CSV table of C-alpha atoms in Angstrom, one decimal:
chain,number,residue,atom,x,y,z
F,1266,MET,CA,-147.5,-34.8,64.4
F,1267,SER,CA,-148.8,-31.3,64.4
F,1268,TYR,CA,-150.6,-30.1,61.3
F,1269,GLN,CA,-148.6,-27.9,58.9
F,1270,VAL,CA,-150.6,-25.3,57.0
F,1271,LEU,CA,-150.8,-25.6,53.2
F,1272,ALA,CA,-149.0,-22.3,52.6
F,1273,ARG,CA,-145.9,-23.7,54.4
F,1274,LYS,CA,-146.2,-27.3,53.3
F,1275,TRP,CA,-146.5,-26.5,49.6
F,1276,ARG,CA,-144.0,-23.7,49.6
F,1277,PRO,CA,-141.9,-24.1,46.4
F,1278,ARG,CA,-138.4,-25.5,46.9
F,1279,THR,CA,-137.1,-25.3,43.4
F,1280,PHE,CA,-137.4,-23.0,40.4
F,1281,ALA,CA,-139.4,-25.6,38.6
F,1282,THR,CA,-142.2,-25.6,41.2
F,1283,LEU,CA,-142.4,-21.8,41.4
F,1284,VAL,CA,-145.7,-20.6,39.9
F,1285,GLY,CA,-146.3,-17.6,37.8
F,1286,GLN,CA,-142.8,-16.0,37.8
F,1287,GLU,CA,-141.4,-17.5,34.6
F,1288,HIS,CA,-139.6,-14.2,33.6
F,1289,VAL,CA,-137.6,-14.1,36.8
F,1290,VAL,CA,-136.9,-17.9,36.8
F,1291,ARG,CA,-135.6,-17.7,33.3
F,1292,ALA,CA,-133.2,-14.8,34.1
F,1293,LEU,CA,-131.9,-16.5,37.3
F,1294,THR,CA,-131.5,-19.9,35.6
F,1295,ASN,CA,-129.4,-18.4,32.8
F,1296,ALA,CA,-127.3,-16.5,35.2
F,1297,LEU,CA,-126.7,-19.6,37.4
F,1298,GLU,CA,-125.8,-21.8,34.4
F,1299,SER,CA,-123.3,-19.2,33.1
F,1300,GLN,CA,-122.0,-18.5,36.6
F,1301,ARG,CA,-122.7,-14.8,36.2
F,1302,LEU,CA,-123.8,-14.0,39.7
F,1303,HIS,CA,-124.6,-10.5,40.9
F,1304,HIS,CA,-123.7,-9.5,44.4
F,1305,ALA,CA,-127.1,-7.9,45.2
F,1306,TYR,CA,-130.6,-8.8,44.1
F,1307,LEU,CA,-133.9,-6.9,44.7
F,1308,PHE,CA,-137.2,-8.8,44.5
F,1309,THR,CA,-140.3,-6.5,44.4
F,1310,GLY,CA,-144.0,-7.3,44.3
F,1311,THR,CA,-147.1,-7.5,46.3
F,1312,ARG,CA,-147.7,-9.9,49.2
F,1313,GLY,CA,-147.6,-13.6,48.7
F,1314,VAL,CA,-146.1,-13.7,45.2
F,1315,GLY,CA,-142.9,-15.5,46.2
F,1316,LYS,CA,-140.2,-12.9,47.1
F,1317,THR,CA,-138.8,-14.7,50.1
F,1318,THR,CA,-139.4,-18.1,48.6
F,1319,LEU,CA,-137.4,-17.1,45.6
F,1320,ALA,CA,-134.7,-15.8,47.9
F,1321,ARG,CA,-134.4,-19.2,49.6
F,1322,ILE,CA,-134.3,-21.1,46.3
F,1323,LEU,CA,-131.5,-18.8,45.1
F,1324,ALA,CA,-129.6,-19.3,48.3
F,1325,LYS,CA,-129.9,-23.1,47.8
F,1326,ALA,CA,-128.8,-22.8,44.2
F,1327,ILE,CA,-125.5,-21.0,45.1
F,1328,ASN,CA,-124.8,-23.1,48.2
F,1329,CYS,CA,-125.8,-26.6,47.1
F,1330,GLU,CA,-123.0,-29.1,47.7
F,1331,ILE,CA,-123.1,-30.4,44.1
F,1332,GLY,CA,-122.1,-26.9,42.9
F,1333,ILE,CA,-123.7,-23.7,41.7
F,1334,THR,CA,-126.7,-24.9,39.8
F,1335,PRO,CA,-130.3,-23.8,38.8
F,1336,THR,CA,-131.4,-27.2,40.0
F,1337,PRO,CA,-130.2,-27.7,43.6
F,1338,CYS,CA,-130.4,-31.3,44.7
F,1339,GLY,CA,-132.6,-30.8,47.7
F,1340,LYS,CA,-130.9,-33.6,49.5
F,1341,CYS,CA,-127.5,-32.3,50.7
F,1342,SER,CA,-127.1,-30.8,54.2
F,1343,ALA,CA,-127.1,-27.3,52.8
F,1344,CYS,CA,-130.3,-27.7,50.9
F,1345,LEU,CA,-132.1,-29.5,53.8
F,1346,GLU,CA,-131.0,-26.9,56.3
F,1347,ILE,CA,-132.1,-24.0,54.1
F,1348,ASP,CA,-135.5,-25.6,53.6
F,1349,ALA,CA,-135.7,-26.1,57.4
F,1350,GLY,CA,-134.7,-22.5,58.1
F,1351,ARG,CA,-131.6,-23.3,60.1
F,1352,PHE,CA,-128.7,-22.8,57.7
F,1353,VAL,CA,-126.1,-20.8,59.5
F,1354,ASP,CA,-124.9,-18.9,56.5
F,1355,LEU,CA,-128.4,-17.8,55.5
F,1356,ILE,CA,-129.2,-14.7,57.6
F,1357,GLU,CA,-132.8,-13.6,57.2
F,1358,VAL,CA,-133.6,-10.1,58.5
F,1359,ASP,CA,-136.9,-8.5,59.0
F,1360,ALA,CA,-136.3,-4.8,58.3
F,1361,ALA,CA,-139.6,-3.9,59.8
F,1362,THR,CA,-138.2,-4.7,63.3
F,1363,ASN,CA,-134.6,-3.9,62.6
F,1364,THR,CA,-134.8,-0.4,61.3
F,1365,LYS,CA,-132.0,1.3,63.3
F,1366,VAL,CA,-128.6,2.1,62.0
F,1367,ASP,CA,-126.8,0.4,65.0
F,1368,GLU,CA,-128.6,-2.9,64.1
F,1369,MET,CA,-127.5,-2.6,60.5
F,1370,ARG,CA,-123.9,-1.9,61.5
F,1371,GLN,CA,-123.8,-4.9,63.8
F,1372,LEU,CA,-125.2,-7.0,61.0
F,1373,LEU,CA,-122.6,-5.8,58.5
F,1374,GLU,CA,-119.7,-6.2,60.9
F,1375,ASN,CA,-120.2,-9.9,60.7
F,1376,ALA,CA,-120.2,-9.8,56.9
F,1377,VAL,CA,-116.4,-9.7,56.8
F,1378,TYR,CA,-116.2,-13.2,58.2
F,1379,VAL,CA,-116.1,-16.1,55.7
F,1380,PRO,CA,-119.1,-18.5,55.6
F,1381,THR,CA,-119.2,-21.3,58.3
F,1382,ARG,CA,-120.8,-24.0,56.1
F,1383,GLY,CA,-121.8,-22.7,52.7
F,1384,ARG,CA,-120.1,-21.4,49.6
F,1385,PHE,CA,-121.6,-17.9,50.2
F,1386,LYS,CA,-123.0,-16.0,53.2
F,1387,VAL,CA,-126.5,-14.8,52.0
F,1388,TYR,CA,-128.3,-11.9,53.7
F,1389,VAL,CA,-132.0,-11.8,52.9
F,1390,ILE,CA,-133.5,-8.5,54.1
F,1391,ASP,CA,-137.3,-8.6,53.9
F,1392,GLU,CA,-139.3,-5.3,53.6
F,1393,VAL,CA,-136.1,-3.5,53.1
F,1394,HIS,CA,-138.0,-0.2,52.5
F,1395,MET,CA,-138.6,0.0,56.2
F,1396,LEU,CA,-135.0,0.7,57.0
F,1397,SER,CA,-134.2,4.2,58.2
F,1398,THR,CA,-132.1,6.6,56.1
F,1399,SER,CA,-129.2,6.2,58.4
F,1400,ALA,CA,-129.4,2.4,58.1
F,1401,PHE,CA,-129.5,2.6,54.3
F,1402,ASN,CA,-126.4,4.9,54.4
F,1403,ALA,CA,-124.6,2.4,56.6
F,1404,MET,CA,-125.1,-0.5,54.2
F,1405,LEU,CA,-124.2,1.4,51.0
F,1406,LYS,CA,-120.5,0.8,51.1
F,1407,THR,CA,-120.8,-2.9,51.8
F,1408,LEU,CA,-123.6,-3.2,49.2
F,1409,GLU,CA,-121.4,-1.5,46.6
F,1410,GLU,CA,-118.2,-3.5,47.3
F,1411,PRO,CA,-119.1,-6.6,49.3
F,1412,PRO,CA,-116.6,-9.3,50.0
F,1413,GLU,CA,-116.6,-12.1,47.4
F,1414,HIS,CA,-118.3,-14.5,49.8
F,1415,ILE,CA,-121.4,-12.2,50.4
F,1416,LYS,CA,-124.7,-12.1,48.5
F,1417,PHE,CA,-127.5,-9.7,49.3
F,1418,ILE,CA,-131.1,-10.5,48.5
F,1419,LEU,CA,-133.5,-7.7,49.3
F,1420,ALA,CA,-137.3,-8.0,49.1
F,1421,THR,CA,-139.9,-5.3,49.3
F,1422,THR,CA,-143.5,-4.5,48.5
F,1423,GLU,CA,-142.8,-0.8,48.1
F,1424,PRO,CA,-139.7,-0.2,45.9
F,1425,GLN,CA,-140.5,3.4,45.5
F,1426,LYS,CA,-139.4,4.0,49.1
F,1427,ILE,CA,-135.9,2.6,48.6
F,1428,PRO,CA,-133.2,5.2,47.9
F,1429,VAL,CA,-132.0,5.4,44.3
F,1430,THR,CA,-128.4,4.9,45.6
F,1431,VAL,CA,-129.5,1.4,46.8
F,1432,LEU,CA,-131.6,0.6,43.7
F,1433,SER,CA,-128.7,1.4,41.4
F,1434,ARG,CA,-126.5,-1.2,43.2
F,1435,CYS,CA,-129.0,-4.1,42.8
F,1436,LEU,CA,-130.2,-6.4,40.1
F,1437,GLN,CA,-134.0,-5.8,40.3
F,1438,PHE,CA,-136.7,-8.2,39.5
F,1439,ASN,CA,-140.4,-7.4,39.7
F,1440,LEU,CA,-142.6,-10.3,40.6
F,1441,LYS,CA,-146.1,-10.3,39.1
F,1442,GLN,CA,-149.4,-11.0,40.8
F,1443,MET,CA,-150.6,-14.5,40.2
F,1444,PRO,CA,-153.3,-14.7,37.5
F,1445,VAL,CA,-156.5,-16.5,38.4
F,1446,PRO,CA,-156.0,-19.5,36.1
F,1447,ALA,CA,-152.5,-20.1,37.6
F,1448,ILE,CA,-153.9,-20.0,41.1
F,1449,VAL,CA,-156.7,-22.4,40.2
F,1450,ALA,CA,-154.4,-24.9,38.6
F,1451,HIS,CA,-152.0,-24.9,41.5
F,1452,LEU,CA,-154.9,-25.3,44.0
F,1453,GLU,CA,-156.2,-28.3,42.0
F,1454,ARG,CA,-152.7,-29.9,42.2
F,1455,VAL,CA,-152.4,-29.3,45.9
F,1456,LEU,CA,-155.9,-30.6,46.7
F,1457,LYS,CA,-155.4,-33.7,44.6
F,1458,GLU,CA,-152.2,-34.5,46.5
F,1459,GLU,CA,-154.0,-33.8,49.8
F,1460,GLY,CA,-156.9,-36.0,48.7
F,1461,VAL,CA,-159.5,-33.3,49.2
F,1462,PRO,CA,-162.4,-33.1,46.7
F,1463,ALA,CA,-163.2,-29.6,45.5
F,1464,GLU,CA,-165.5,-28.0,42.9
F,1465,HIS,CA,-163.9,-26.0,40.2
F,1466,PRO,CA,-166.1,-22.9,40.7
F,1467,ALA,CA,-165.2,-22.9,44.4
F,1468,LEU,CA,-161.5,-22.7,43.5
F,1469,ARG,CA,-162.2,-19.8,41.1
F,1470,LEU,CA,-163.9,-18.0,44.0
F,1471,VAL,CA,-160.9,-18.5,46.2
F,1472,ALA,CA,-158.5,-17.4,43.4
F,1473,HIS,CA,-160.4,-14.2,42.9
F,1474,ALA,CA,-160.5,-13.5,46.7
F,1475,ALA,CA,-156.7,-14.0,46.9
F,1476,ARG,CA,-156.2,-11.0,44.6
F,1477,GLY,CA,-153.0,-12.3,43.0
F,1478,SER,CA,-151.4,-13.8,46.2
F,1479,MET,CA,-150.7,-17.5,46.1
F,1480,ARG,CA,-150.0,-17.5,49.8
F,1481,ASP,CA,-153.4,-16.0,50.5
F,1482,ALA,CA,-155.1,-18.5,48.2
F,1483,LEU,CA,-153.5,-21.4,50.1
F,1484,SER,CA,-154.6,-19.9,53.4
F,1485,LEU,CA,-158.1,-19.4,52.1
F,1486,ILE,CA,-158.3,-23.0,50.8
F,1487,ASP,CA,-157.1,-24.2,54.3
F,1488,GLN,CA,-160.0,-22.3,55.8
F,1489,ALA,CA,-162.4,-23.6,53.2
F,1490,ILE,CA,-161.4,-27.2,53.9
F,1491,ALA,CA,-162.2,-26.7,57.6
F,1492,TYR,CA,-165.4,-24.8,56.9
F,1493,SER,CA,-166.8,-27.3,54.5
F,1494,GLY,CA,-165.8,-30.4,56.5
F,1495,GLY,CA,-163.3,-31.7,53.9
F,1496,HIS,CA,-165.4,-31.2,50.7
F,1497,VAL,CA,-164.8,-27.8,49.2
F,1498,THR,CA,-168.0,-26.7,47.4
F,1499,GLU,CA,-169.0,-23.5,45.7
F,1500,ALA,CA,-171.8,-23.0,48.2
F,1501,SER,CA,-169.6,-23.4,51.2
F,1502,VAL,CA,-166.9,-21.1,49.8
F,1503,ARG,CA,-169.5,-18.4,49.0
F,1504,ALA,CA,-170.9,-18.7,52.5
F,1505,MET,CA,-167.4,-18.6,54.0
F,1506,LEU,CA,-166.3,-15.5,52.0
F,1507,GLY,CA,-169.7,-13.8,52.1
F,1508,THR,CA,-169.5,-13.4,48.3
F,1509,VAL,CA,-172.6,-12.9,46.2
F,1510,ASP,CA,-174.1,-15.8,44.3
F,1511,THR,CA,-173.8,-14.8,40.6
F,1512,GLY,CA,-177.3,-16.2,40.1
F,1513,TYR,CA,-178.7,-13.1,41.7
F,1514,LEU,CA,-176.7,-10.8,39.3
F,1515,PHE,CA,-177.7,-12.8,36.2
F,1516,ASP,CA,-181.3,-12.5,37.4
F,1517,LEU,CA,-180.8,-8.7,37.7
F,1518,LEU,CA,-179.4,-8.3,34.2
F,1519,GLU,CA,-182.1,-10.5,32.7
F,1520,ALA,CA,-184.8,-8.5,34.4
F,1521,LEU,CA,-183.1,-5.4,33.0
F,1522,VAL,CA,-183.4,-6.8,29.5
F,1523,ARG,CA,-187.1,-7.5,30.1
F,1524,ARG,CA,-187.5,-3.9,31.4
F,1525,ASP,CA,-188.9,-5.3,34.6
F,1526,ALA,CA,-188.0,-2.9,37.3
F,1527,SER,CA,-190.1,-4.7,39.9
F,1528,ALA,CA,-188.1,-7.9,39.3
F,1529,THR,CA,-184.8,-6.1,39.7
F,1530,LEU,CA,-185.9,-4.7,43.1
F,1531,ALA,CA,-187.1,-8.1,44.2
F,1532,VAL,CA,-183.6,-9.5,43.6
F,1533,ALA,CA,-182.0,-6.7,45.5
F,1534,GLU,CA,-184.4,-7.3,48.4
F,1535,ALA,CA,-183.5,-11.0,48.4
F,1536,MET,CA,-179.8,-10.0,48.6
F,1537,GLU,CA,-180.4,-7.7,51.5
F,1538,ALA,CA,-182.4,-10.4,53.3
F,1539,ARG,CA,-179.3,-12.6,53.1
F,1540,SER,CA,-177.0,-9.7,54.3
F,1541,LEU,CA,-174.9,-10.0,51.1
F,1542,SER,CA,-172.3,-7.3,50.4
F,1543,PHE,CA,-173.7,-4.9,47.8
F,1544,ASP,CA,-170.1,-3.6,47.1
F,1545,ASP,CA,-169.2,-7.2,46.2
F,1546,GLY,CA,-172.4,-7.4,44.2
F,1547,LEU,CA,-171.5,-4.4,42.1
F,1548,ALA,CA,-168.0,-5.8,41.6
F,1549,GLU,CA,-169.3,-9.1,40.4
F,1550,LEU,CA,-171.9,-7.4,38.2
F,1551,ALA,CA,-169.0,-5.6,36.5
F,1552,ARG,CA,-167.2,-8.9,36.0
F,1553,ILE,CA,-170.3,-10.4,34.4
F,1554,LEU,CA,-170.7,-7.4,32.1
F,1555,HIS,CA,-167.0,-7.7,31.1
F,1556,ARG,CA,-167.6,-11.3,30.1
F,1557,VAL,CA,-170.8,-10.2,28.1
F,1558,ALA,CA,-168.7,-7.6,26.3
F,1559,LEU,CA,-166.1,-10.3,25.4
F,1560,ALA,CA,-168.8,-12.6,24.1
F,1561,GLN,CA,-170.1,-9.8,21.9
F,1562,ALA,CA,-166.8,-8.4,20.5
F,1563,ALA,CA,-164.6,-11.6,20.5
F,1564,PRO,CA,-166.5,-14.8,21.4
F,1565,GLU,CA,-163.3,-16.8,21.1
F,1566,ALA,CA,-161.8,-14.8,24.0
F,1567,LEU,CA,-164.5,-16.1,26.4
F,1568,PRO,CA,-163.0,-19.1,28.2
F,1569,GLU,CA,-164.8,-22.4,27.7
F,1570,ASP,CA,-165.0,-22.9,31.4
F,1571,ALA,CA,-166.3,-19.4,32.1
F,1572,PRO,CA,-168.9,-19.5,34.9
F,1573,GLU,CA,-172.5,-19.4,33.6
F,1574,ARG,CA,-171.3,-19.4,29.9
F,1575,GLU,CA,-174.7,-20.1,28.5
F,1576,ARG,CA,-176.3,-17.2,30.4
F,1577,VAL,CA,-173.4,-14.9,29.4
F,1578,THR,CA,-174.0,-15.8,25.8
F,1579,ALA,CA,-177.7,-15.2,26.1
F,1580,LEU,CA,-177.2,-11.7,27.6
F,1581,ALA,CA,-174.6,-10.9,24.8
F,1582,GLY,CA,-177.4,-11.5,22.3
F,1583,ALA,CA,-180.0,-9.6,24.1
F,1584,LEU,CA,-178.1,-6.5,25.0
F,1585,ASP,CA,-176.7,-3.8,22.7
F,1586,PRO,CA,-172.9,-3.3,23.1
F,1587,GLU,CA,-173.5,0.3,24.0
F,1588,ASP,CA,-175.8,-0.7,26.8
F,1589,VAL,CA,-173.2,-3.2,28.2
F,1590,GLN,CA,-170.6,-0.4,28.3
F,1591,LEU,CA,-173.1,1.9,30.0
F,1592,TYR,CA,-174.1,-0.6,32.6
F,1593,TYR,CA,-170.4,-1.4,33.3
F,1594,GLN,CA,-169.6,2.2,33.9
F,1595,ILE,CA,-172.6,2.7,36.1
F,1596,ALA,CA,-171.5,-0.3,38.2
F,1597,LEU,CA,-168.0,1.1,38.6
F,1598,ASN,CA,-169.2,4.5,39.5
F,1599,ALA,CA,-171.8,3.1,41.9
F,1600,ARG,CA,-169.0,1.3,43.9
F,1601,GLU,CA,-167.3,4.7,44.4
F,1602,ASP,CA,-170.5,6.4,45.5
F,1603,LEU,CA,-171.7,3.5,47.8
F,1604,ALA,CA,-170.0,5.1,50.8
F,1605,LEU,CA,-171.9,8.4,50.2
F,1606,ALA,CA,-175.3,6.7,49.9
F,1607,PRO,CA,-177.6,6.7,53.0
F,1608,ASP,CA,-177.1,2.9,53.1
F,1609,GLU,CA,-175.7,0.2,50.8
F,1610,TYR,CA,-179.1,-1.0,49.8
F,1611,THR,CA,-180.2,2.5,48.6
F,1612,GLY,CA,-176.9,3.0,46.7
F,1613,PHE,CA,-177.2,-0.4,45.0
F,1614,THR,CA,-180.8,-0.1,44.0
F,1615,MET,CA,-180.3,3.5,42.7
F,1616,ALA,CA,-177.5,2.1,40.5
F,1617,LEU,CA,-180.0,-0.5,39.1
F,1618,MET,CA,-182.6,2.2,38.6
F,1619,ARG,CA,-180.0,4.3,36.8
F,1620,MET,CA,-179.3,1.5,34.4
F,1621,TYR,CA,-183.0,1.2,33.8
F,1622,ALA,CA,-183.5,5.0,33.4
F,1623,PHE,CA,-180.6,5.4,31.0
F,1624,SER,CA,-181.6,2.6,28.7
F,1625,PRO,CA,-182.9,3.8,25.3
F,1626,GLU,CA,-186.1,1.8,25.6
F,1627,THR,CA,-187.0,3.6,28.8
F,1628,ALA,CA,-185.6,7.0,28.3
F,1629,GLY,CA,-186.7,7.3,24.7
F,1630,ASP,CA,-190.2,8.2,25.8
F,1631,LYS,CA,-188.9,11.4,27.4
F,1632,LEU,CA,-187.2,12.6,24.2
F,1633,PRO,CA,-189.0,15.8,23.0
F,1634,LEU,CA,-188.1,15.1,19.4
F,1635,THR,CA,-189.1,12.3,17.0
F,1636,PRO,CA,-186.2,12.1,14.5
F,1637,SER,CA,-186.4,10.6,11.1
F,1638,PRO,CA,-185.3,6.9,10.8
F,1639,SER,CA,-183.0,8.0,7.9
F,1640,PRO,CA,-181.8,11.5,8.7
F,1641,ARG,CA,-180.3,13.6,5.9
F,1642,ARG,CA,-176.6,14.2,6.3
F,1643,GLY,CA,-175.0,17.6,5.9
F,1644,GLU,CA,-178.1,19.6,6.9
F,1645,GLY,CA,-178.5,21.6,10.1
F,1646,ASN,CA,-182.1,20.6,10.6
F,1647,VAL,CA,-183.2,17.0,10.6
F,1648,GLU,CA,-186.9,16.5,10.1
F,1649,SER,CA,-189.0,13.7,11.4
F,1650,ALA,CA,-190.8,11.6,8.9
F,1651,GLY,CA,-193.8,11.4,11.2
F,1652,SER,CA,-193.9,15.0,12.2
F,1653,PRO,CA,-192.9,17.6,9.6
F,1654,THR,CA,-192.8,20.4,12.3
F,1655,SER,CA,-190.4,18.5,14.6
F,1656,ARG,CA,-186.9,19.8,13.9
F,1657,PHE,CA,-183.5,19.6,15.6
F,1658,ASP,CA,-181.9,23.0,15.3
F,1659,TRP,CA,-178.3,22.1,16.2
F,1660,PRO,CA,-176.9,25.7,16.2
F,1661,ALA,CA,-179.7,26.8,18.6
F,1662,VAL,CA,-179.1,23.7,20.8
F,1663,ALA,CA,-175.3,24.2,20.8
F,1664,ARG,CA,-175.7,27.8,22.0
F,1665,ALA,CA,-178.1,26.7,24.8
F,1666,LEU,CA,-175.8,24.0,26.2
F,1667,LYS,CA,-174.2,24.7,29.6
F,1668,LEU,CA,-170.6,24.6,28.4
F,1669,THR,CA,-167.5,26.7,28.8
F,1670,GLY,CA,-164.0,26.8,27.2
F,1671,ALA,CA,-163.0,24.3,24.5
F,1672,ALA,CA,-166.1,22.2,25.0
F,1673,LYS,CA,-168.2,25.2,24.2
F,1674,GLN,CA,-166.1,26.0,21.1
F,1675,LEU,CA,-166.6,22.3,20.0
F,1676,ALA,CA,-170.4,22.7,20.3
F,1677,GLU,CA,-170.4,26.1,18.5
F,1678,ARG,CA,-168.0,25.2,15.7
F,1679,SER,CA,-169.4,21.8,14.8
F,1680,GLU,CA,-172.0,21.0,12.2
F,1681,LEU,CA,-174.8,18.4,12.6
F,1682,LEU,CA,-174.3,15.4,10.2
F,1683,ALA,CA,-177.0,13.1,11.6
F,1684,PHE,CA,-179.4,12.7,14.5
F,1685,ASP,CA,-181.5,9.9,15.6
F,1686,GLU,CA,-183.1,8.7,18.8
F,1687,ASN,CA,-179.9,7.5,20.4
F,1688,SER,CA,-177.1,9.4,18.8
F,1689,VAL,CA,-175.8,12.7,17.4
F,1690,GLU,CA,-173.1,12.8,14.8
F,1691,LEU,CA,-171.1,16.0,14.3
F,1692,ALA,CA,-168.4,17.3,12.0
F,1693,VAL,CA,-165.6,19.8,12.9
F,1694,PRO,CA,-163.2,21.2,10.2
F,1695,PRO,CA,-159.7,19.6,10.1
F,1696,GLU,CA,-158.1,22.8,11.2
F,1697,SER,CA,-160.1,22.6,14.5
F,1698,ARG,CA,-159.1,19.0,15.1
F,1699,ALA,CA,-157.9,19.9,18.6
F,1700,LEU,CA,-161.5,20.5,19.6
F,1701,ALA,CA,-162.3,16.8,18.9
F,1702,ASP,CA,-160.3,15.7,21.9
F,1703,LYS,CA,-162.0,12.9,23.9
F,1704,ALA,CA,-162.3,15.1,27.1
F,1705,TYR,CA,-164.2,17.8,25.3
F,1706,VAL,CA,-166.4,15.3,23.5
F,1707,GLU,CA,-167.3,13.8,26.9
F,1708,LYS,CA,-168.2,17.2,28.3
F,1709,LEU,CA,-170.4,17.9,25.3
F,1710,LYS,CA,-172.1,14.6,25.6
F,1711,ALA,CA,-172.9,15.2,29.3
F,1712,ALA,CA,-174.3,18.7,28.6
F,1713,LEU,CA,-176.4,17.4,25.7
F,1714,ALA,CA,-177.8,14.6,27.8
F,1715,GLU,CA,-178.8,17.2,30.4
F,1716,HIS,CA,-180.4,19.3,27.8
F,1717,LEU,CA,-182.4,16.5,26.2
F,1718,GLY,CA,-183.2,14.7,29.4
F,1719,ARG,CA,-181.6,11.5,28.4
F,1720,PRO,CA,-178.2,10.1,27.4
F,1721,VAL,CA,-177.1,10.0,23.7
F,1722,ARG,CA,-174.0,8.9,21.9
F,1723,VAL,CA,-172.0,11.7,20.4
F,1724,THR,CA,-169.6,11.1,17.5
F,1725,VAL,CA,-167.3,13.8,16.2
F,1726,ARG,CA,-165.7,13.5,12.8
F,1727,LEU,CA,-163.2,15.6,11.0
F,1728,ALA,CA,-164.9,16.9,7.8
F,1729,ALA,CA,-165.5,20.1,5.9
F,1730,VAL,CA,-168.5,22.1,7.3
F,1731,ASN,CA,-171.0,24.1,5.2
F,1732,GLY,CA,-171.4,26.9,7.7
F,1733,ARG,CA,-174.5,25.6,9.5
F,1734,THR,CA,-172.8,25.9,12.9
F,1735,ALA,CA,-173.6,27.9,15.9
F,1736,ALA,CA,-170.5,30.1,15.3
F,1737,GLY,CA,-171.4,30.4,11.6
F,1738,VAL,CA,-175.0,31.4,12.4
F,1739,ALA,CA,-173.8,33.9,15.0
F,1740,GLU,CA,-171.4,35.4,12.5
F,1741,SER,CA,-174.1,35.6,9.8
F,1742,GLU,CA,-176.4,37.3,12.3
F,1743,ARG,CA,-173.7,39.8,13.3
F,1744,ARG,CA,-173.0,40.7,9.7
F,1745,ALA,CA,-176.7,41.2,9.1
F,1746,ARG,CA,-176.9,43.5,12.1
F,1747,ASP,CA,-173.9,45.4,10.9
F,1748,GLU,CA,-175.3,45.8,7.4
F,1749,GLN,CA,-178.7,46.9,8.8
F,1750,ALA,CA,-176.9,49.5,11.0
F,1751,SER,CA,-174.8,50.8,8.1
F,1752,ALA,CA,-177.9,51.1,6.0
F,1753,GLN,CA,-179.8,53.0,8.7
F,1754,ILE,CA,-176.8,55.3,9.4
F,1755,GLY,CA,-176.3,56.0,5.6
F,1756,ALA,CA,-180.0,56.9,5.3
F,1757,ASP,CA,-180.0,59.3,8.3
F,1758,PRO,CA,-180.5,62.9,7.0
F,1759,LEU,CA,-178.1,64.4,9.5
F,1760,VAL,CA,-175.4,62.0,8.7
F,1761,ARG,CA,-175.9,62.6,4.9
F,1762,GLU,CA,-175.7,66.3,5.5
F,1763,LEU,CA,-172.4,65.9,7.4
F,1764,VAL,CA,-170.9,63.7,4.8
F,1765,ALA,CA,-171.8,66.1,2.0
F,1766,GLY,CA,-170.8,69.3,3.9
F,1767,PHE,CA,-167.5,68.1,5.2
F,1768,ASP,CA,-166.6,65.6,2.5
F,1769,ALA,CA,-166.6,63.0,5.2
F,1770,THR,CA,-166.7,59.2,5.1
F,1771,ILE,CA,-168.2,56.6,7.4
F,1772,GLU,CA,-165.3,54.5,8.7
F,1773,SER,CA,-167.2,51.9,10.7
F,1774,VAL,CA,-170.6,51.3,12.3
F,1775,LYS,CA,-171.2,49.4,15.5
F,1776,PRO,CA,-174.8,48.5,16.2
F,1777,VAL,CA,-176.1,49.0,19.7
F,1778,GLU,CA,-176.7,45.6,21.4
């Protein structure tokens, strides 16, 4: 007997065995039990999530010889023939190769004839979005008022390409991507039935590589069985997929905690020597940082079977939450920039050096100011306890920042509340709350980081200000200039003579800039 691939052998044949689509199964089960059958169904979702499988199960449910039921028997001739793909009243059409209007008309001409064997004649049109506009128009009338013995089941990965006139005539169900735990659990059941030993971490790798597709996961596990010689191990799956061993990435983060730049580069060189994907390395690094953030914010959310749980917990205790967020963002941005780098190794190592350079312990040495450990709030200048001459003049800094528009107004209308080595806290009056928008704060944060030569956290609060703002200082300086100019004009002998001789008054004075 020829070998049957796992994706076909373990294709679900009942609603009960369908994985990960409980919301759709529940709706269809209730409809079948109450005999409330729609004439047209549309299943949408990415590849391998069960669209055509669900269509076949539904076809069995309405054509089973025991009657319309959500639990078809699977033993009658209709069920067996549908499972085998030879049921005469189940017409499966690939719209990708039957896009023309003539082909659709020919198909619909046969719709008027009653079923040969079954209770209903079922048309399953896969990738329906590939039909031409004329083909869609040809099927509209039949789709709107089909004969009682006709059921349409449409499937597509791109519902946005289907005309609204078609969508409005269908009962639409959106199938979700399979979550990793669901894929792992299903693979464990399949391999247990197949008698193939497998390591749990290996199945998680396969589930991640499948990217939400159960069919892809089963195809990959088929490949893994062949590659590993019948014993699916984590090492064999990593070698097969070319994925990065997480041990490298934990070593990188631990070296980063120790501030050991040489050790981080040594790990990167070891990865290059094994020709590992640096793009995958950055993706896996982001996943690890996500687990570290979970361990810090909500330890109970970290699964008990999470890979390298002990090392994740150790990193959660060694890193500040702000650093974790910073490293995560750097990893994501580095993936986008990887294609622009001279080569992947350079892009990867520069991302690591960026993490090293932006950490407070490293960048702090470059800070030109030494702020007080307990800065006084509500004052424009914050003096250092160790250096009485070291001051942070926020109005002067705000005017020096390279900003425009609303971000510049935020800088100039805000007042310094507190400043330390890693953060700046500002206040803006409630009437200017629009300036506290996240986008403007981020621009201010970037400009301040450029000005200081290192990143800092910026917090903006709504609070009354005492006038020690760049805008307030500028207004005070303008008034002082106006008063000085008025005094000078009033003291000028010629002006005084004109005022006295013509009974004149000085309306306004504008100083020359």
